[in-house]
PDB file of C-alpha atoms and ligand atoms in Angstrom:
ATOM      1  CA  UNK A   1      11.552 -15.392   7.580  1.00 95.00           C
ATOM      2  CA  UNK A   2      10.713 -15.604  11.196  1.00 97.00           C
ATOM      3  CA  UNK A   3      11.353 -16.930  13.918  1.00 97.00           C
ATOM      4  CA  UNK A   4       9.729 -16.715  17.598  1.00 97.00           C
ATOM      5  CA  UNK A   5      11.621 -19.136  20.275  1.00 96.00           C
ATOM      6  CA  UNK A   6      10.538 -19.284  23.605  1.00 96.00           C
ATOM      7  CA  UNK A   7       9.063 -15.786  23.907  1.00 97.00           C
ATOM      8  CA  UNK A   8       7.696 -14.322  26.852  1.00 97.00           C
ATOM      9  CA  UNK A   9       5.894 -11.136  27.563  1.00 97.00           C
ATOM     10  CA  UNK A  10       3.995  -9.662  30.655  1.00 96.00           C
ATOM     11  CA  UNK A  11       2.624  -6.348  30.815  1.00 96.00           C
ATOM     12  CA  UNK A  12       2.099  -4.450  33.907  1.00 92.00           C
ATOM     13  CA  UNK A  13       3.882  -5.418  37.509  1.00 89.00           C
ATOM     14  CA  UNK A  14       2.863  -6.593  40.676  1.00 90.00           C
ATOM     15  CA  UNK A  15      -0.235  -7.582  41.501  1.00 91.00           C
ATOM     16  CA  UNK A  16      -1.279  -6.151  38.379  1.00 91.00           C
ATOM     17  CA  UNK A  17       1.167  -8.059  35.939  1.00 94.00           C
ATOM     18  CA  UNK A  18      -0.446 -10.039  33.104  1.00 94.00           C
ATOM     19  CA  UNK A  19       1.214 -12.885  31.863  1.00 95.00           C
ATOM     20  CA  UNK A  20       0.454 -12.629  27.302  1.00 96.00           C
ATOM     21  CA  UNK A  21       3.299 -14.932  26.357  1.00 97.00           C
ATOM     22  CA  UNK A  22       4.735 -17.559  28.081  1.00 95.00           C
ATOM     23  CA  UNK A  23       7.369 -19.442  26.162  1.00 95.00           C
ATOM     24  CA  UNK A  24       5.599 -18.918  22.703  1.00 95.00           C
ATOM     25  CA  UNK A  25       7.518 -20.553  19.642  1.00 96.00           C
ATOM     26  CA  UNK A  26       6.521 -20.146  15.899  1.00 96.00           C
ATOM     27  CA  UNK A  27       8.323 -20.383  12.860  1.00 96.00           C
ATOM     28  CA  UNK A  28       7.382 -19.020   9.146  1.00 97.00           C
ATOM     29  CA  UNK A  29       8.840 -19.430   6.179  1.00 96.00           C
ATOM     30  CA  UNK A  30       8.846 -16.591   3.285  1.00 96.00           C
ATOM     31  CA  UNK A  31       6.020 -18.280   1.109  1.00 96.00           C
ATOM     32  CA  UNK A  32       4.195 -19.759   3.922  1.00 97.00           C
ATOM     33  CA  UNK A  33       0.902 -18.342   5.590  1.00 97.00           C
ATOM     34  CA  UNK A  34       0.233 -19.526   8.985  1.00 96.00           C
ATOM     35  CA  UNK A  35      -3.040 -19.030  10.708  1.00 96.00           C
ATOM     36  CA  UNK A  36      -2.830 -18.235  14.546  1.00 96.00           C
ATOM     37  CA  UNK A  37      -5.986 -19.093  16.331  1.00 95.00           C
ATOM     38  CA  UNK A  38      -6.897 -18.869  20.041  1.00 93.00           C
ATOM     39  CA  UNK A  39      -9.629 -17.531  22.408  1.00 91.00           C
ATOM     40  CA  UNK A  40      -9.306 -13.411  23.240  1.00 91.00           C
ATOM     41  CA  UNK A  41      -6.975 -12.750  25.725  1.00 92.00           C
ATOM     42  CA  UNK A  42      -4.498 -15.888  24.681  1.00 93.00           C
ATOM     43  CA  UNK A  43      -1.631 -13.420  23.169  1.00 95.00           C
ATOM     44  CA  UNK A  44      -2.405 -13.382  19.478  1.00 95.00           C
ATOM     45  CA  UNK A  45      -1.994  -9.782  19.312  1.00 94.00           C
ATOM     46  CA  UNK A  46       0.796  -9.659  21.548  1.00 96.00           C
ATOM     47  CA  UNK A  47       2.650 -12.024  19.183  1.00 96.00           C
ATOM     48  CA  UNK A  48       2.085 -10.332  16.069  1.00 95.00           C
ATOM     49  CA  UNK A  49       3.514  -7.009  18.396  1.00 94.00           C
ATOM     50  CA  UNK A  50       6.337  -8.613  19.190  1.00 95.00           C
ATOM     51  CA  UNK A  51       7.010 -10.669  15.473  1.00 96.00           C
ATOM     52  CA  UNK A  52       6.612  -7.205  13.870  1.00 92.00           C
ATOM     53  CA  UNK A  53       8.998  -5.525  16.205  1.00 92.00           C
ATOM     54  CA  UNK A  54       6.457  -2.855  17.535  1.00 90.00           C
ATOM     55  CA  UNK A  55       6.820  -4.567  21.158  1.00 93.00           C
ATOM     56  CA  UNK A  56       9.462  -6.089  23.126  1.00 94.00           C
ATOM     57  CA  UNK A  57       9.910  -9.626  24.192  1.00 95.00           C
ATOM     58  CA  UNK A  58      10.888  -9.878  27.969  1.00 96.00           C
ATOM     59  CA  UNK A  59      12.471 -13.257  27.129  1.00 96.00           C
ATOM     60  CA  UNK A  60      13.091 -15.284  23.994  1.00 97.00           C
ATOM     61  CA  UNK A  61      14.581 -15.123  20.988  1.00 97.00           C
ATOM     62  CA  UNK A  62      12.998 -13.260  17.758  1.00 97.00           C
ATOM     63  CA  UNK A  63      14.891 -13.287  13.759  1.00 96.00           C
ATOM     64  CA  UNK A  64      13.352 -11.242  11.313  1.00 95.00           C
ATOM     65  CA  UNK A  65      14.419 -11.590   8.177  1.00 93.00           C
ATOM     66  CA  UNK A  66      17.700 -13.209   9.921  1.00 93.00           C
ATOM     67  CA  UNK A  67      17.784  -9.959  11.878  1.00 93.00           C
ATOM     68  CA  UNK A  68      18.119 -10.922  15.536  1.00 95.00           C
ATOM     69  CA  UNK A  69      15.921  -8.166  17.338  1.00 94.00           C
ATOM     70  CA  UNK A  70      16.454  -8.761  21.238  1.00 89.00           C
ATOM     71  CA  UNK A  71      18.988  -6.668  22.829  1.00 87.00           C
ATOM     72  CA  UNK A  72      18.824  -4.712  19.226  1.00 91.00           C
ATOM     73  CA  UNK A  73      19.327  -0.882  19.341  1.00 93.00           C
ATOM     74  CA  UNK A  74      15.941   1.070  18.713  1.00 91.00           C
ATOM     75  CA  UNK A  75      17.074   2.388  15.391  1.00 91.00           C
ATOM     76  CA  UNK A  76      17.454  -1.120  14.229  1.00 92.00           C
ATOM     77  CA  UNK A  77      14.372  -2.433  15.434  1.00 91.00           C
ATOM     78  CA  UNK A  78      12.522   0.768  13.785  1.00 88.00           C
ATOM     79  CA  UNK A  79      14.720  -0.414  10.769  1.00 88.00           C
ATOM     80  CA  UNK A  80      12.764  -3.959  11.045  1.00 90.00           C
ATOM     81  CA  UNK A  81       9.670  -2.523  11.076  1.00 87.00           C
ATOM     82  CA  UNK A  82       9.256  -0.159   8.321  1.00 83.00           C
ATOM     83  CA  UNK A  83      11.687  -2.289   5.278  1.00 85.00           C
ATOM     84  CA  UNK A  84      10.685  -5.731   6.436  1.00 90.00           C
ATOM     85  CA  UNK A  85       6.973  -6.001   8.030  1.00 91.00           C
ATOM     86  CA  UNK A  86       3.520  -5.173   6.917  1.00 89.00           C
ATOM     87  CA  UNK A  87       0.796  -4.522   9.329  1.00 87.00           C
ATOM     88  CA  UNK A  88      -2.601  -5.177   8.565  1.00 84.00           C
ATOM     89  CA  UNK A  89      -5.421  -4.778  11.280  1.00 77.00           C
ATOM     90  CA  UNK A  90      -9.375  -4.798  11.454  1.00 72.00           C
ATOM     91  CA  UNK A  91      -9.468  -1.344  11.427  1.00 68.00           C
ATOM     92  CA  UNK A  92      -8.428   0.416   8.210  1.00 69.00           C
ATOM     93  CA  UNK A  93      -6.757   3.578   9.647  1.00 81.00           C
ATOM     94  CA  UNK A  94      -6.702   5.111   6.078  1.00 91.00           C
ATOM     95  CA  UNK A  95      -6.276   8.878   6.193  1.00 92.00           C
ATOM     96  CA  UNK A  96      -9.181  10.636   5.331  1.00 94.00           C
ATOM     97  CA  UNK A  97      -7.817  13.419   3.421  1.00 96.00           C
ATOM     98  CA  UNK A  98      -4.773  11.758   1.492  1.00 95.00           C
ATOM     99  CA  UNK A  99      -5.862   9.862  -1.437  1.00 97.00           C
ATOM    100  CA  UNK A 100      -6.018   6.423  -1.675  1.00 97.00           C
ATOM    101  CA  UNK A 101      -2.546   6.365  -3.606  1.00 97.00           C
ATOM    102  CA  UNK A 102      -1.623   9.023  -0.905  1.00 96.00           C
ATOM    103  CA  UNK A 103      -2.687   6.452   1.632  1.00 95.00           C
ATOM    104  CA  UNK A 104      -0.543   3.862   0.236  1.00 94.00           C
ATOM    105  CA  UNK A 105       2.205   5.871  -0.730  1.00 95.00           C
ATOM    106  CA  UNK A 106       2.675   7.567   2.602  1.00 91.00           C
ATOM    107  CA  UNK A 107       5.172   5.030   4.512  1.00 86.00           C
ATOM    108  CA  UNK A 108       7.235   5.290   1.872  1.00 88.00           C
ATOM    109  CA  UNK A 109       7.314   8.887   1.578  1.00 86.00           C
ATOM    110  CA  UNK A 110       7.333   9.089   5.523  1.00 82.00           C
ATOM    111  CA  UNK A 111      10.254   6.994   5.020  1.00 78.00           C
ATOM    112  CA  UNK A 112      12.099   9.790   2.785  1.00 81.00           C
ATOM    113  CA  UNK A 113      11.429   8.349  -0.508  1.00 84.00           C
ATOM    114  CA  UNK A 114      10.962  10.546  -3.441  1.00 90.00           C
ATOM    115  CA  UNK A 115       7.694  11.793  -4.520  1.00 91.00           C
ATOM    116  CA  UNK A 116       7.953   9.470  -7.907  1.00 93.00           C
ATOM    117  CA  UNK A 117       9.322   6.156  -6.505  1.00 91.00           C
ATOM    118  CA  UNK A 118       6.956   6.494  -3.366  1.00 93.00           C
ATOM    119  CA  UNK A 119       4.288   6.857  -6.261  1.00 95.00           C
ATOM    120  CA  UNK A 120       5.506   4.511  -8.200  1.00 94.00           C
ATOM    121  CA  UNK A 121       5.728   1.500  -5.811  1.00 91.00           C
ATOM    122  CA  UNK A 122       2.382   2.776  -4.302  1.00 95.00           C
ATOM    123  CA  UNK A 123       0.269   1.847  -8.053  1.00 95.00           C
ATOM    124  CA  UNK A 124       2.366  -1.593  -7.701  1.00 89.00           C
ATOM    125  CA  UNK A 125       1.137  -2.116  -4.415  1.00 89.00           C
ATOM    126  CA  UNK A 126      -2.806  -1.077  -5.274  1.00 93.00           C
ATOM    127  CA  UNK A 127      -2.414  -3.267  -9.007  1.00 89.00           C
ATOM    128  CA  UNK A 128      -2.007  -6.273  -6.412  1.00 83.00           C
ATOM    129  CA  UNK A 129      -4.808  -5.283  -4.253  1.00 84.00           C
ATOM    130  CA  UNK A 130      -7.222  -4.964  -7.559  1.00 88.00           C
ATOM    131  CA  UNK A 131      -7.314  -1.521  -6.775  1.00 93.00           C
ATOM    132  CA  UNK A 132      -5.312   0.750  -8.814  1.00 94.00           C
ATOM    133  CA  UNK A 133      -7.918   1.850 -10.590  1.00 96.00           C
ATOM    134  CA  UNK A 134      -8.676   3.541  -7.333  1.00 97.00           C
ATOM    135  CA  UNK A 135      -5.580   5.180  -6.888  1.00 97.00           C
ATOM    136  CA  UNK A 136      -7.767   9.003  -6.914  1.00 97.00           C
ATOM    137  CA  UNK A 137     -10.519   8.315  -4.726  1.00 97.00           C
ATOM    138  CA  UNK A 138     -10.607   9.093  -1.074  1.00 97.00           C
ATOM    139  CA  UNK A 139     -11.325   6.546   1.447  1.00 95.00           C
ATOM    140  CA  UNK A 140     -14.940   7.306   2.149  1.00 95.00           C
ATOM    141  CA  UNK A 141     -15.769   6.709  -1.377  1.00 95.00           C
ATOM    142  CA  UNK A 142     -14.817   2.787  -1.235  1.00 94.00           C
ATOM    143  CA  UNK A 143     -16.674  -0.027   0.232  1.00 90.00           C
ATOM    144  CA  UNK A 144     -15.448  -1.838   3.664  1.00 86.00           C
ATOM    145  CA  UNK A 145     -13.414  -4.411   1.802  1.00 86.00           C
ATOM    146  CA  UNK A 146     -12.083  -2.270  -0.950  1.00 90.00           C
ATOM    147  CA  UNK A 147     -10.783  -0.190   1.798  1.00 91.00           C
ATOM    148  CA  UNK A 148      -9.379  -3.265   3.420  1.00 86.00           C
ATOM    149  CA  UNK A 149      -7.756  -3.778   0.201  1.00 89.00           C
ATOM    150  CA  UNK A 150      -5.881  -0.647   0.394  1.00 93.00           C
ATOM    151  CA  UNK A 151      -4.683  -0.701   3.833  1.00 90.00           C
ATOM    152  CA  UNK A 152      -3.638  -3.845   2.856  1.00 87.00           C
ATOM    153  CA  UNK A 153      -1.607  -2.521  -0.403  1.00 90.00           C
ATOM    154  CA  UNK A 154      -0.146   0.374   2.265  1.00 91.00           C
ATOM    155  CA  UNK A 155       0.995  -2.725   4.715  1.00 86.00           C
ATOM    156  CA  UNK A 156       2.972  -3.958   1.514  1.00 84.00           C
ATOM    157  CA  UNK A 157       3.871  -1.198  -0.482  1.00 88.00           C
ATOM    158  CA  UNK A 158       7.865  -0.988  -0.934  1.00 84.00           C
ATOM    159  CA  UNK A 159       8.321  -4.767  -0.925  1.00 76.00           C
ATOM    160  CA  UNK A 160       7.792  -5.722   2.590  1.00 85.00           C
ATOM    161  CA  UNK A 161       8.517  -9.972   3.312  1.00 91.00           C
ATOM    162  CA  UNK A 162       6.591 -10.652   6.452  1.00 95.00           C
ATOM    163  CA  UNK A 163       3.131  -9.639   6.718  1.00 94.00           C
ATOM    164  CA  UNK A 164       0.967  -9.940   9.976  1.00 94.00           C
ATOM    165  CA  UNK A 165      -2.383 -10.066   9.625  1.00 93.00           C
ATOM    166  CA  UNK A 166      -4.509  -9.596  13.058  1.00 92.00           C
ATOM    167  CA  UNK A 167      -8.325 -10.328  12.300  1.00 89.00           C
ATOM    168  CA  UNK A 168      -8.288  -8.603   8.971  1.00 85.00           C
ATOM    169  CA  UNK A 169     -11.575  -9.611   8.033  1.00 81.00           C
ATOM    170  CA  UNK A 170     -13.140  -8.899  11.324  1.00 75.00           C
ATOM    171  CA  UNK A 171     -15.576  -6.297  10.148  1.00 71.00           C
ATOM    172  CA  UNK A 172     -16.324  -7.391   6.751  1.00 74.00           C
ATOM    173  CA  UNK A 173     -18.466  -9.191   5.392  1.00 78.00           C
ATOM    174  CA  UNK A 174     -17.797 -13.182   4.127  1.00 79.00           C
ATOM    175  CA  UNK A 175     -17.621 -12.293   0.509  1.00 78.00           C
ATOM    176  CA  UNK A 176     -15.049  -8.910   0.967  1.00 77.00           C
ATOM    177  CA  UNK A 177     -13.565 -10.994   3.737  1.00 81.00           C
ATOM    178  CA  UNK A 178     -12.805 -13.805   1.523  1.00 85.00           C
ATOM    179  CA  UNK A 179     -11.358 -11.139  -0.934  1.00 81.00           C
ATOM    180  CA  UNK A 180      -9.020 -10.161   1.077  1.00 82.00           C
ATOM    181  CA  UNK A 181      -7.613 -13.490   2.176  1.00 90.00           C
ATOM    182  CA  UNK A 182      -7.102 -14.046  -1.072  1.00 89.00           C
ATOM    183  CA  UNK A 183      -4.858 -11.095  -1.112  1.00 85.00           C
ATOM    184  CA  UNK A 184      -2.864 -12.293   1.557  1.00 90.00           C
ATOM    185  CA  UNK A 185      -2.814 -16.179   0.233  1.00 94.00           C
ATOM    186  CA  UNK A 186      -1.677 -14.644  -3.239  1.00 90.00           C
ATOM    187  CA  UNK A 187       0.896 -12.512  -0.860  1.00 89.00           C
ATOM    188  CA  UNK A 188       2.287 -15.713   0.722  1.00 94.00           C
ATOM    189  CA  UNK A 189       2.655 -17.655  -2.915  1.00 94.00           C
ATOM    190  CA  UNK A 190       4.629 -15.094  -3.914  1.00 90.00           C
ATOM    191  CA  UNK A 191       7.127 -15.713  -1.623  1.00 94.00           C
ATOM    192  CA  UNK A 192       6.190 -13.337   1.559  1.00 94.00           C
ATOM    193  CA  UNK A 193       5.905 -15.253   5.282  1.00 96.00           C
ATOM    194  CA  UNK A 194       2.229 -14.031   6.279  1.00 96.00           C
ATOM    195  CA  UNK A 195       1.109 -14.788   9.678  1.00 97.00           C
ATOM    196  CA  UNK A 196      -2.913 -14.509   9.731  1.00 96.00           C
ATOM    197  CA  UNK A 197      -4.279 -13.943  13.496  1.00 95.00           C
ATOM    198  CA  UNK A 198      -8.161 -15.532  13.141  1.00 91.00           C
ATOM    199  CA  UNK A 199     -11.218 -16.698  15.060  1.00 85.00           C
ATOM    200  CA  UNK A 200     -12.701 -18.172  11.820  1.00 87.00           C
ATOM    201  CA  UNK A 201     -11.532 -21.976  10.909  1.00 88.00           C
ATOM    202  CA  UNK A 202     -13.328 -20.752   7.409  1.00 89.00           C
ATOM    203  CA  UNK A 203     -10.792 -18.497   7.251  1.00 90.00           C
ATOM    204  CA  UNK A 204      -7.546 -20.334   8.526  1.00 92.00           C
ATOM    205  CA  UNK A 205      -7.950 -22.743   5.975  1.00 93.00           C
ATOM    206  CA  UNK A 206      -6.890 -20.428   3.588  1.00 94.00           C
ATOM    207  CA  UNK A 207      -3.456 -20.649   5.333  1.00 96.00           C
ATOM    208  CA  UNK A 208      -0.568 -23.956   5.304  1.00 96.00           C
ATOM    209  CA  UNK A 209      -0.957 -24.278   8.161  1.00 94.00           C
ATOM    210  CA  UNK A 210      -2.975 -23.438  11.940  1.00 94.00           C
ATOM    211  CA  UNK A 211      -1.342 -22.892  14.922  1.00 94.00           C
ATOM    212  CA  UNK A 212      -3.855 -22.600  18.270  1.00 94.00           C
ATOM    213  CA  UNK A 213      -2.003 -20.419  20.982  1.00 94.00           C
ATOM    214  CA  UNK A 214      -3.594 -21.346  24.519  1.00 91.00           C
ATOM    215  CA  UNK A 215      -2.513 -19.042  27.836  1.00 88.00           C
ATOM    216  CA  UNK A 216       0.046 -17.623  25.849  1.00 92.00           C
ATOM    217  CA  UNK A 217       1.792 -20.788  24.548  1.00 91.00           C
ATOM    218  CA  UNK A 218       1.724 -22.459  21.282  1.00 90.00           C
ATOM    219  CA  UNK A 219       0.606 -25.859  21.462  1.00 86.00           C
ATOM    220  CA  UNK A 220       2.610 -28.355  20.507  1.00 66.00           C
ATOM    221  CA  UNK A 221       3.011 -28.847  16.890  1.00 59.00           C
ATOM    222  CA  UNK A 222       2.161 -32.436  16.613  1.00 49.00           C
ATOM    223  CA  UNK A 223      -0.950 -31.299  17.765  1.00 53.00           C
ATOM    224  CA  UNK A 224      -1.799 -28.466  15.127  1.00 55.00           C
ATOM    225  CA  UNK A 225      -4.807 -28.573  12.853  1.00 59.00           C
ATOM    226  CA  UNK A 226      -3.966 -28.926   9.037  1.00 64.00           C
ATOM    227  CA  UNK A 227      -6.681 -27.002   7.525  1.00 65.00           C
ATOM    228  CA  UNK A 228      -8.087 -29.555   5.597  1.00 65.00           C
ATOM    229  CA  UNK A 229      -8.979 -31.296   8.979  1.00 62.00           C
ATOM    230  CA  UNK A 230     -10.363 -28.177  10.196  1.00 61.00           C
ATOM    231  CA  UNK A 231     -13.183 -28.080   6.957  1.00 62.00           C
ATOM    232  CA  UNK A 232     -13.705 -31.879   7.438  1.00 59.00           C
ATOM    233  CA  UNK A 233     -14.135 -31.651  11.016  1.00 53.00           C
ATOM    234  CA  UNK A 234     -12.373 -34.198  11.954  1.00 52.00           C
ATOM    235  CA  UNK A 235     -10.920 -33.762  16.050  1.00 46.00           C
ATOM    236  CA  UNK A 236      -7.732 -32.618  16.503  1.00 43.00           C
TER     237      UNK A 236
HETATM  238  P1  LIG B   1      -5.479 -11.678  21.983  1.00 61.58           P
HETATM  239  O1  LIG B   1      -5.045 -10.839  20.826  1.00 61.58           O
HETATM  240  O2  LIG B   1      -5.327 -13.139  21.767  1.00 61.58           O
HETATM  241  O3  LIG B   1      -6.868 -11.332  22.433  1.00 61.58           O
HETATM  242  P2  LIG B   1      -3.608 -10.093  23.545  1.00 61.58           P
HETATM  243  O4  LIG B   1      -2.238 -10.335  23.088  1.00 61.58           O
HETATM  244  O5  LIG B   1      -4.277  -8.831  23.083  1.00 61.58           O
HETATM  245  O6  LIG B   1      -4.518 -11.364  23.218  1.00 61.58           O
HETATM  246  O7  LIG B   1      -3.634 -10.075  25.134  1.00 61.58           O
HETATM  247  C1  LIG B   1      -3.060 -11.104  25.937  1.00 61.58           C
HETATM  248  C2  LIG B   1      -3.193 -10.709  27.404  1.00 61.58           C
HETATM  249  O8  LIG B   1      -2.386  -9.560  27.653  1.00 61.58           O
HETATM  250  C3  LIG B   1      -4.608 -10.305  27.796  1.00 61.58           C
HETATM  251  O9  LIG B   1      -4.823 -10.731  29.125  1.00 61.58           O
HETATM  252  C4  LIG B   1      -4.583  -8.795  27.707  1.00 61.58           C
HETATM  253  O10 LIG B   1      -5.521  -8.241  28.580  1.00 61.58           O
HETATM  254  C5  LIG B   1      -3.171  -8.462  28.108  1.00 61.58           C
HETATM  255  N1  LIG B   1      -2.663  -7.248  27.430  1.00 61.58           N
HETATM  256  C6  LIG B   1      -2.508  -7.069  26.096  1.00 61.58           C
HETATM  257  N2  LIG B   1      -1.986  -5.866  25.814  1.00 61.58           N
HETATM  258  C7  LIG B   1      -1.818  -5.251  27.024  1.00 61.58           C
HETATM  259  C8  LIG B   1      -1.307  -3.971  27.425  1.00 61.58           C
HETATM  260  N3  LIG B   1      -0.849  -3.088  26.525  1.00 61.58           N
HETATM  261  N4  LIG B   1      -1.278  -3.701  28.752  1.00 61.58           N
HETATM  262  C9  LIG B   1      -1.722  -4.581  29.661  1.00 61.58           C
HETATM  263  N5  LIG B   1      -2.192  -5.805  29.348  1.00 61.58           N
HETATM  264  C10 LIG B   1      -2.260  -6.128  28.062  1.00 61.58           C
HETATM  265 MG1  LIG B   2      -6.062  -9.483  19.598  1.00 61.58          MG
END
């Protein structure tokens, strides 16, 4: 579902260029979750950027979906983002003043959908959150993690395959937190490719499998953590 191949990114030029990626490779299969850990600053968020087609590789080779997007047009790369991928950050960015089926609903109806299928596919999206029953409150009536769950339902509303996933959890608490991975897990058994950006080894066991990126590379695969290991603690 995707597939990263020597990707490279710097930002800035000069004296001031940053190297994020250099030579990153990652692949995920739909039905696979794959946790991405590594100190701040390593590239995690510049990976997910570039996997989810908001930024562009200066080198390397990214499929989505089997859609090649270097050297694709911007219309096609906007394409990428909005059918195939689902964003979901730390914070919740849910729209005050929509509803929470508004919230959900509104990519879709951004998107040009009609008022009853953007609707429609917004309660589907919320019943696999647990939240549906939700669907008329506004945002600041929900808890931190119930409002998780609905930015979460908006990142998959209208059948998105590859969700990305950058410190979800970050400012909730272990129980909500754990709530929501189980979103994502159930996401991934259902046949979506989630990639699951963490600091937490509590919570990248939740995924098939952890990949450590380190100065912008992915370590070698032989050398990845199965999660099992990670609970154990047994050394890498
Ligand atoms: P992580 O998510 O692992 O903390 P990032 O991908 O956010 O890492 O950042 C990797 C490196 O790229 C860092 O040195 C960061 O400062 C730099 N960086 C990230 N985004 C930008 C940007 N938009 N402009 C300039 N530098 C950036
Ligand atoms: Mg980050």
């Amino acid at each position: 579902m995707l597939r990263l191949a020597d990707v490279s990114k710097s930002y800035g030029e000069r004296e001031g260029r940053v190297v994020a990626l250099r030579g990153a490779s990652l692949e995920v299969d739909a039905g696979e979750m794959v946790a991405v850990m590594g100190t701040s600053g390593s590239g995690k968020s510049t990976l997910l950027s570039i996997a989810g087609a908001m930024v562009e590789a200066d080198a390397g080779e990214v499929t989505v979906a089997g859609v090649p997007l270097e050297g694709a047009s911007a219309r096609a790369r906007a394409q990428v983002r909005r059918d195939l991928v689902g964003f979901v950050f730390q914070d919740f960015n849910l729209i005050p003043a929509l509803t929470v089926l508004e919230n959900v609903a509104l990519p879709l109806d951004l998107d040009g959908a009609s008022r009853a299928s953007a609707r429609s596919e917004a309660r589907r999206a919320l019943a696999v959150v647990g939240m549906r029953e939700r669907a008329k409150d506004f945002p600041d009536d929900l808890s931190g993690g119930q409002r998780q769950r609905v930015a979460i339902a908006r990142a998959i509303v209208g059948r998105r395959r590859l969700i990305l996933a950058d410190e979800p959890t970050g400012a909730l608490d272990s129980v909500t937190g754990d709530r929501v991975l189980g979103v994502l897990r159930a996401l991934a058994d259902e046949g979506s490719a989630v990639v699951l950006v963490t600091h937490d080894a509590r919570h990248a066991a939740w995924a098939d499998r952890i990949v450590h990126l380190a100065d912008g590379a992915i370590l070698d695969a032989a050398r990845a953590s199965r999660p099992e290991q990670l609970l154990t603690g047994e050394a890498r």
